Tab-separated table of C-alpha atoms in Angstrom:
chain	number	residue	atom	x	y	z
B	1212	MET	CA	18.600	16.361	4.521
B	1213	LYS	CA	16.874	15.869	7.691
B	1214	LYS	CA	15.755	12.374	8.948
B	1215	ILE	CA	13.424	12.023	11.964
B	1216	ILE	CA	12.023	9.028	13.959
B	1217	MET	CA	8.214	9.956	14.638
B	1218	CYS	CA	6.336	7.693	17.496
B	1219	TYR	CA	2.630	8.035	17.714
B	1220	GLY	CA	-0.617	5.954	17.255
B	1221	LYS	CA	-1.285	7.356	13.819
B	1222	THR	CA	-5.058	8.092	12.703
B	1223	ARG	CA	-6.226	9.770	9.535
B	1224	TYR	CA	-6.965	13.032	11.529
B	1225	THR	CA	-4.639	13.058	14.328
B	1226	PRO	CA	-2.521	16.129	14.695
B	1227	GLY	CA	0.516	14.028	14.550
B	1228	ARG	CA	-0.397	12.866	10.905
B	1229	TYR	CA	-0.565	16.705	9.705
B	1230	LEU	CA	2.813	17.228	11.358
B	1231	GLU	CA	4.135	14.250	9.708
B	1232	ASP	CA	2.615	15.506	6.300
B	1233	GLY	CA	4.272	18.843	6.954
B	1234	LEU	CA	7.656	17.199	7.677
B	1235	ARG	CA	7.630	15.228	4.589
B	1236	ASN	CA	6.449	18.151	2.486
B	1237	ILE	CA	9.628	19.992	3.475
B	1238	GLY	CA	11.830	17.152	2.491
B	1239	VAL	CA	12.336	15.470	5.812
B	1240	THR	CA	12.519	11.624	5.847
B	1241	ILE	CA	10.253	10.220	8.435
B	1242	ASP	CA	10.474	6.428	9.877
B	1243	LEU	CA	7.339	5.990	11.894
B	1244	TYR	CA	6.622	3.827	14.850
B	1245	GLU	CA	3.147	3.255	15.653
B	1246	LYS	CA	3.021	0.834	18.547
B	1247	SER	CA	6.508	0.293	19.980
B	1248	VAL	CA	10.061	1.299	19.547
B	1249	ASP	CA	13.239	-0.416	20.690
B	1250	PHE	CA	16.067	2.351	20.306
B	1251	SER	CA	18.880	-0.457	20.772
B	1252	GLU	CA	17.787	-1.815	17.320
B	1253	ILE	CA	17.938	1.588	15.446
B	1254	ASN	CA	21.099	3.149	14.136
B	1255	LEU	CA	20.550	6.464	15.861
B	1256	SER	CA	23.419	8.180	13.967
B	1257	ASP	CA	21.171	7.998	10.812
B	1258	TYR	CA	18.624	10.371	12.555
B	1259	ASP	CA	18.471	14.039	13.755
B	1260	ALA	CA	15.663	13.714	16.241
B	1261	VAL	CA	12.862	11.726	17.868
B	1262	VAL	CA	9.339	13.250	17.939
B	1263	PHE	CA	6.741	11.743	20.228
B	1264	VAL	CA	3.146	12.829	19.677
B	1265	GLU	CA	0.279	12.401	22.180
B	1266	SER	CA	-2.306	10.044	20.558
B	1267	PRO	CA	-5.047	9.428	22.994
B	1268	SER	CA	-7.180	7.656	20.743
B	1269	ARG	CA	-4.358	4.672	20.522
B	1270	PRO	CA	-2.385	3.000	23.247
B	1271	SER	CA	0.868	4.842	24.100
B	1272	ILE	CA	4.016	3.802	22.500
B	1273	LYS	CA	5.976	1.155	24.235
B	1274	VAL	CA	9.458	2.324	24.601
B	1275	LYS	CA	12.798	0.220	25.120
B	1276	ASN	CA	16.222	1.561	25.662
B	1277	ILE	CA	15.241	5.469	25.742
B	1278	GLU	CA	18.605	6.005	27.574
B	1279	LEU	CA	20.295	5.280	24.303
B	1280	VAL	CA	18.847	8.242	22.429
B	1281	THR	CA	21.373	11.290	22.541
B	1282	ILE	CA	19.618	13.083	19.633
B	1283	PRO	CA	16.895	15.768	20.478
B	1284	LYS	CA	13.747	14.296	21.907
B	1285	PHE	CA	10.530	16.088	21.667
B	1286	PHE	CA	7.059	15.372	23.045
B	1287	TRP	CA	4.029	17.061	21.380
B	1288	VAL	CA	0.997	17.584	23.734
B	1289	HIS	CA	-2.342	18.388	22.606
B	1290	HIS	CA	-4.562	18.444	25.677
B	1291	GLY	CA	-4.633	20.175	28.863
B	1292	GLU	CA	-5.984	19.527	32.344
B	1293	ASN	CA	-7.923	16.414	31.288
B	1294	ARG	CA	-4.729	14.522	30.378
B	1295	LEU	CA	-2.169	16.215	32.590
B	1296	ASP	CA	-1.160	13.349	34.803
B	1297	THR	CA	-0.896	11.053	31.638
B	1298	ASN	CA	1.286	13.424	29.654
B	1299	LEU	CA	3.306	14.277	32.822
B	1300	GLN	CA	4.076	10.457	32.929
B	1301	LEU	CA	4.637	9.993	29.123
B	1302	ALA	CA	6.949	13.120	29.183
B	1303	LYS	CA	9.246	11.150	31.929
B	1304	ARG	CA	8.900	8.092	30.008
B	1305	TYR	CA	10.237	9.387	26.633
B	1306	GLN	CA	12.884	11.625	28.549
B	1307	ALA	CA	11.666	14.566	26.512
B	1308	ASP	CA	14.285	17.320	26.046
B	1309	VAL	CA	11.540	19.584	25.077
B	1310	VAL	CA	7.801	19.380	25.613
B	1311	LEU	CA	5.804	21.023	22.719
B	1312	MET	CA	2.494	22.190	23.955
B	1313	ALA	CA	-0.385	23.038	21.496
B	1314	HIS	CA	-2.027	25.135	24.244
B	1315	SER	CA	-2.579	25.569	28.027
B	1316	LEU	CA	0.714	27.038	28.688
B	1317	HIS	CA	-0.460	27.771	32.378
B	1318	LEU	CA	0.562	24.060	32.891
B	1319	ALA	CA	4.062	24.480	31.605
B	1320	LYS	CA	5.514	24.657	34.911
B	1321	LYS	CA	4.078	21.107	35.839
B	1322	PHE	CA	6.679	19.564	33.294
B	1323	SER	CA	10.316	18.964	34.427
B	1324	SER	CA	11.425	19.569	30.850
B	1325	PRO	CA	11.484	22.900	28.972
B	1326	VAL	CA	8.287	23.801	27.190
B	1327	ARG	CA	7.777	25.470	23.963
B	1328	PHE	CA	4.478	26.728	22.565
B	1329	PHE	CA	3.700	24.630	19.517
B	1330	PRO	CA	-0.017	25.124	18.335
B	1331	PHE	CA	-2.046	23.349	15.841
B	1332	GLY	CA	-1.763	24.562	12.135
B	1333	MET	CA	-3.431	24.732	8.823
B	1334	SER	CA	-3.133	21.416	6.711
B	1335	LYS	CA	-3.182	23.285	3.442
B	1336	ASP	CA	-3.448	19.714	1.544
B	1337	ILE	CA	-6.890	19.479	3.332
B	1338	PHE	CA	-8.283	22.548	4.737
B	1339	ASN	CA	-7.585	25.031	2.023
B	1340	CYS	CA	-10.235	27.008	0.408
B	1341	ASN	CA	-10.578	30.775	-0.645
B	1342	LYS	CA	-14.119	30.654	-2.519
B	1343	GLU	CA	-15.694	33.932	-1.924
B	1344	LEU	CA	-18.308	34.117	0.782
B	1345	LYS	CA	-21.072	35.481	-1.309
B	1346	ASP	CA	-20.649	32.267	-3.411
B	1347	ARG	CA	-21.149	29.901	-0.345
B	1348	ASN	CA	-24.617	28.121	0.288
B	1349	ILE	CA	-24.174	27.554	4.039
B	1350	ASP	CA	-24.604	30.486	6.141
B	1351	ILE	CA	-23.427	29.170	9.637
B	1352	ALA	CA	-21.690	25.948	10.269
B	1353	SER	CA	-20.134	24.036	12.977
B	1354	VAL	CA	-19.073	20.527	13.260
B	1355	GLY	CA	-18.022	18.775	16.533
B	1356	SER	CA	-19.480	17.346	19.886
B	1357	ASN	CA	-22.116	18.953	21.463
B	1358	ASP	CA	-22.149	16.642	24.694
B	1359	ALA	CA	-23.773	18.447	27.465
B	1360	GLY	CA	-21.291	17.588	30.213
B	1361	PHE	CA	-18.299	19.143	28.188
B	1362	TYR	CA	-19.910	21.433	25.904
B	1363	GLY	CA	-22.994	22.762	27.528
B	1364	LYS	CA	-22.330	26.053	26.465
B	1365	ARG	CA	-21.808	25.351	22.874
B	1366	ARG	CA	-24.896	23.201	22.821
B	1367	MET	CA	-26.988	26.169	24.122
B	1368	ALA	CA	-25.522	28.482	21.867
B	1369	ILE	CA	-26.379	26.436	18.834
B	1370	ASN	CA	-29.946	26.018	19.948
B	1371	THR	CA	-29.988	29.906	20.248
B	1372	ILE	CA	-28.566	30.208	16.732
B	1373	LYS	CA	-31.028	27.819	15.203
B	1374	GLY	CA	-33.737	29.716	17.130
B	1375	HIS	CA	-32.693	33.030	15.530
B	1376	PHE	CA	-31.602	31.987	12.228
B	1377	SER	CA	-32.968	28.765	10.818
B	1378	SER	CA	-36.122	30.447	9.212
B	1379	LYS	CA	-34.126	32.638	6.907
B	1380	TYR	CA	-30.554	31.136	6.539
B	1381	ARG	CA	-29.109	27.595	5.804
B	1382	LEU	CA	-27.281	26.071	8.869
B	1383	SER	CA	-25.165	23.054	9.202
B	1384	PHE	CA	-24.375	21.380	12.543
B	1385	ASP	CA	-23.107	17.918	12.064
B	1386	ARG	CA	-21.599	16.105	14.706
B	1387	LYS	CA	-19.109	14.003	12.755
B	1388	ALA	CA	-17.401	14.951	9.609
B	1389	TYR	CA	-13.784	14.492	8.943
B	1390	LEU	CA	-10.845	15.560	6.645
B	1391	HIS	CA	-12.018	16.378	3.020
B	1392	ASP	CA	-15.754	15.888	4.214
B	1393	LEU	CA	-15.329	18.424	6.913
B	1394	ALA	CA	-13.140	20.710	4.500
B	1395	LYS	CA	-16.361	20.587	2.095
B	1396	ILE	CA	-18.684	21.810	4.617
B	1397	TYR	CA	-16.417	24.628	6.085
B	1398	GLY	CA	-15.508	25.579	2.309
B	1399	ASN	CA	-18.964	26.219	1.492
B	1400	SER	CA	-19.756	28.209	4.883
B	1401	LYS	CA	-19.927	31.802	5.303
B	1402	ILE	CA	-19.469	31.555	9.141
B	1403	VAL	CA	-17.881	28.761	11.185
B	1404	TYR	CA	-18.956	28.952	15.053
B	1405	ASN	CA	-16.420	27.808	17.443
B	1406	GLN	CA	-16.749	27.635	21.231
B	1407	SER	CA	-14.476	26.091	23.842
B	1408	ALA	CA	-15.439	23.445	26.179
B	1409	ASN	CA	-17.141	24.576	29.516
B	1410	ALA	CA	-14.362	24.196	31.774
B	1411	ILE	CA	-11.055	23.674	29.725
B	1412	LYS	CA	-10.452	26.657	27.721
B	1413	SER	CA	-7.826	25.806	24.880
B	1414	ILE	CA	-6.835	26.563	21.364
B	1415	ASN	CA	-8.721	23.915	19.178
B	1416	MET	CA	-8.298	22.721	15.673
B	1417	ARG	CA	-11.507	24.214	14.414
B	1418	LEU	CA	-9.939	27.685	14.383
B	1419	PHE	CA	-7.474	26.582	11.824
B	1420	GLU	CA	-10.044	24.401	9.938
B	1421	GLY	CA	-12.407	27.221	9.593
B	1422	MET	CA	-9.936	29.951	8.759
B	1423	GLY	CA	-7.968	27.625	6.414
B	1424	CYS	CA	-11.426	27.008	4.481
B	1425	GLY	CA	-11.768	30.738	4.171
B	1426	ALA	CA	-14.781	31.097	6.575
B	1427	LEU	CA	-15.363	33.846	8.947
B	1428	VAL	CA	-14.758	32.345	12.055
B	1429	PHE	CA	-16.659	33.250	15.225
B	1430	SER	CA	-15.011	32.192	18.615
B	1431	ASP	CA	-14.830	32.848	22.341
B	1432	TYR	CA	-11.589	33.874	23.816
B	1433	VAL	CA	-9.206	31.192	25.022
B	1434	PRO	CA	-5.940	31.857	26.611
B	1435	GLY	CA	-2.975	32.042	24.076
B	1436	MET	CA	-5.108	33.098	21.218
B	1437	GLU	CA	-3.398	36.316	21.134
B	1438	LYS	CA	-0.133	34.610	20.343
B	1439	LEU	CA	-1.745	33.438	17.046
B	1440	PHE	CA	-4.612	35.775	16.104
B	1441	ILE	CA	-5.662	39.285	16.230
B	1442	GLU	CA	-9.266	39.734	17.552
B	1443	ASN	CA	-11.741	41.224	15.062
B	1444	THR	CA	-8.919	41.043	12.370
B	1445	HIS	CA	-8.544	37.295	11.879
B	1446	TYR	CA	-11.742	36.272	13.815
B	1447	VAL	CA	-14.946	37.668	15.360
B	1448	SER	CA	-15.008	37.464	19.239
B	1449	PHE	CA	-18.224	37.220	21.165
B	1450	LYS	CA	-18.546	37.268	25.175
B	1451	ASP	CA	-22.041	36.069	25.460
B	1452	GLN	CA	-24.992	34.606	23.261
B	1453	ASP	CA	-26.647	38.051	22.952
B	1454	GLU	CA	-23.472	39.252	21.452
B	1455	LEU	CA	-22.906	36.332	19.393
B	1456	ILE	CA	-26.269	36.425	17.719
B	1457	GLU	CA	-26.053	40.249	17.157
B	1458	LYS	CA	-22.487	39.857	15.342
B	1459	MET	CA	-23.653	36.986	13.373
B	1460	ASP	CA	-26.653	38.888	12.294
B	1461	TYR	CA	-24.444	41.994	11.257
B	1462	TYR	CA	-21.844	40.047	9.357
B	1463	LEU	CA	-24.429	37.822	7.537
B	1464	LYS	CA	-25.981	41.161	6.311
B	1465	ASN	CA	-22.645	42.758	5.702
B	1466	THR	CA	-20.853	40.042	3.495
B	1467	GLU	CA	-18.202	42.323	2.159
B	1468	GLU	CA	-17.051	43.225	5.711
B	1469	ALA	CA	-17.185	39.565	6.587
B	1470	GLN	CA	-14.951	38.696	3.745
B	1471	VAL	CA	-12.217	41.211	4.681
B	1472	ILE	CA	-11.714	39.198	7.913
B	1473	ALA	CA	-12.084	35.870	6.366
B	1474	THR	CA	-9.397	36.649	3.797
B	1475	ALA	CA	-7.151	38.162	6.240
B	1476	ALA	CA	-7.368	35.021	8.286
B	1477	TYR	CA	-6.710	32.764	5.337
B	1478	GLU	CA	-3.663	34.676	4.319
B	1479	HIS	CA	-2.429	34.847	7.948
B	1480	LEU	CA	-2.395	31.170	8.019
B	1481	LEU	CA	-0.678	30.456	4.787
B	1482	ASN	CA	2.037	32.752	5.544
B	1483	ASN	CA	2.438	31.970	8.944
B	1484	HIS	CA	0.557	28.792	10.330
B	1485	THR	CA	0.839	25.966	8.001
B	1486	TYR	CA	2.117	22.528	9.075
B	1487	GLU	CA	5.123	23.174	6.894
B	1488	HIS	CA	5.658	26.244	9.190
B	1489	ARG	CA	5.481	23.932	12.106
B	1490	ALA	CA	7.679	21.310	10.581
B	1491	ASN	CA	10.303	24.153	10.046
B	1492	GLU	CA	9.925	25.094	13.568
B	1493	ILE	CA	11.142	21.382	14.533
B	1494	ILE	CA	13.995	21.702	12.336
B	1495	GLU	CA	14.927	25.223	13.904
B	1496	LEU	CA	14.666	23.510	17.398
B	1497	ILE	CA	16.701	20.685	16.320
B	1498	GLU	CA	19.511	23.042	15.254
B	1499	GLU	CA	19.028	25.152	18.433
B	1500	LEU	CA	19.749	22.168	20.748
B	1501	GLY	CA	22.433	21.023	18.621
B	1502	ASN	CA	24.227	24.103	19.017
B	1503	ASN	CA	23.927	23.945	22.916
């Protein structure tokens, strides 16, 4: 049975929490350090690895005696250019043997440690719904920030969606909903709309939340998506607002076709991209490093 030390500022909805759940679900014992860790006070022979997780909403973990750690050390990075300098410093502080990147692989060469693609996943304990689209009460939904500075395109698109569809369809564009409240919205929505930030194009959690809740996800393209999903098989793509509105109108009128894509995406996540899958990837990496 594997035993892992995890170090991160835990919140209810940070990706680290989902990975921790996934590891526990496959039988891994986790000892969690949320504020500080002194490795001289730990019997490291009891453990198989240390996993640090980026946690921007909490102060970074204070680390002492990292040089004593000879078991594999991982650092899971969730952000791209906007936190690159900070994450480069943390990777050095943690002396990461492998940096796990959720996206933005074009930045991999900036890190001195080897980098592996380690995307977000489906939290099947929360974002897991296969109710048929025809039985859902919300037609189009999206939850998240519409800050004009970072998400100006998303803000404009939502206004356009409202202008075209609000008179005949039910829309939901809440700014804040988390965990089971968010799953309730997406699990009752036919379409979940996703668009990346203006400048930083990265794979976000909404893709996994929407697909995991069985909705038809609409998304712009961001680099790396093709490593996870097939366009128009697992999600509907759009290049501009005109194409977005045209395709939304089509699939709202052709629910059976929408259902085919939504079901394929849901099953694809269950079979390949849950946090239990991510947890097993960690175990495989531990064994790989142990054999080198």
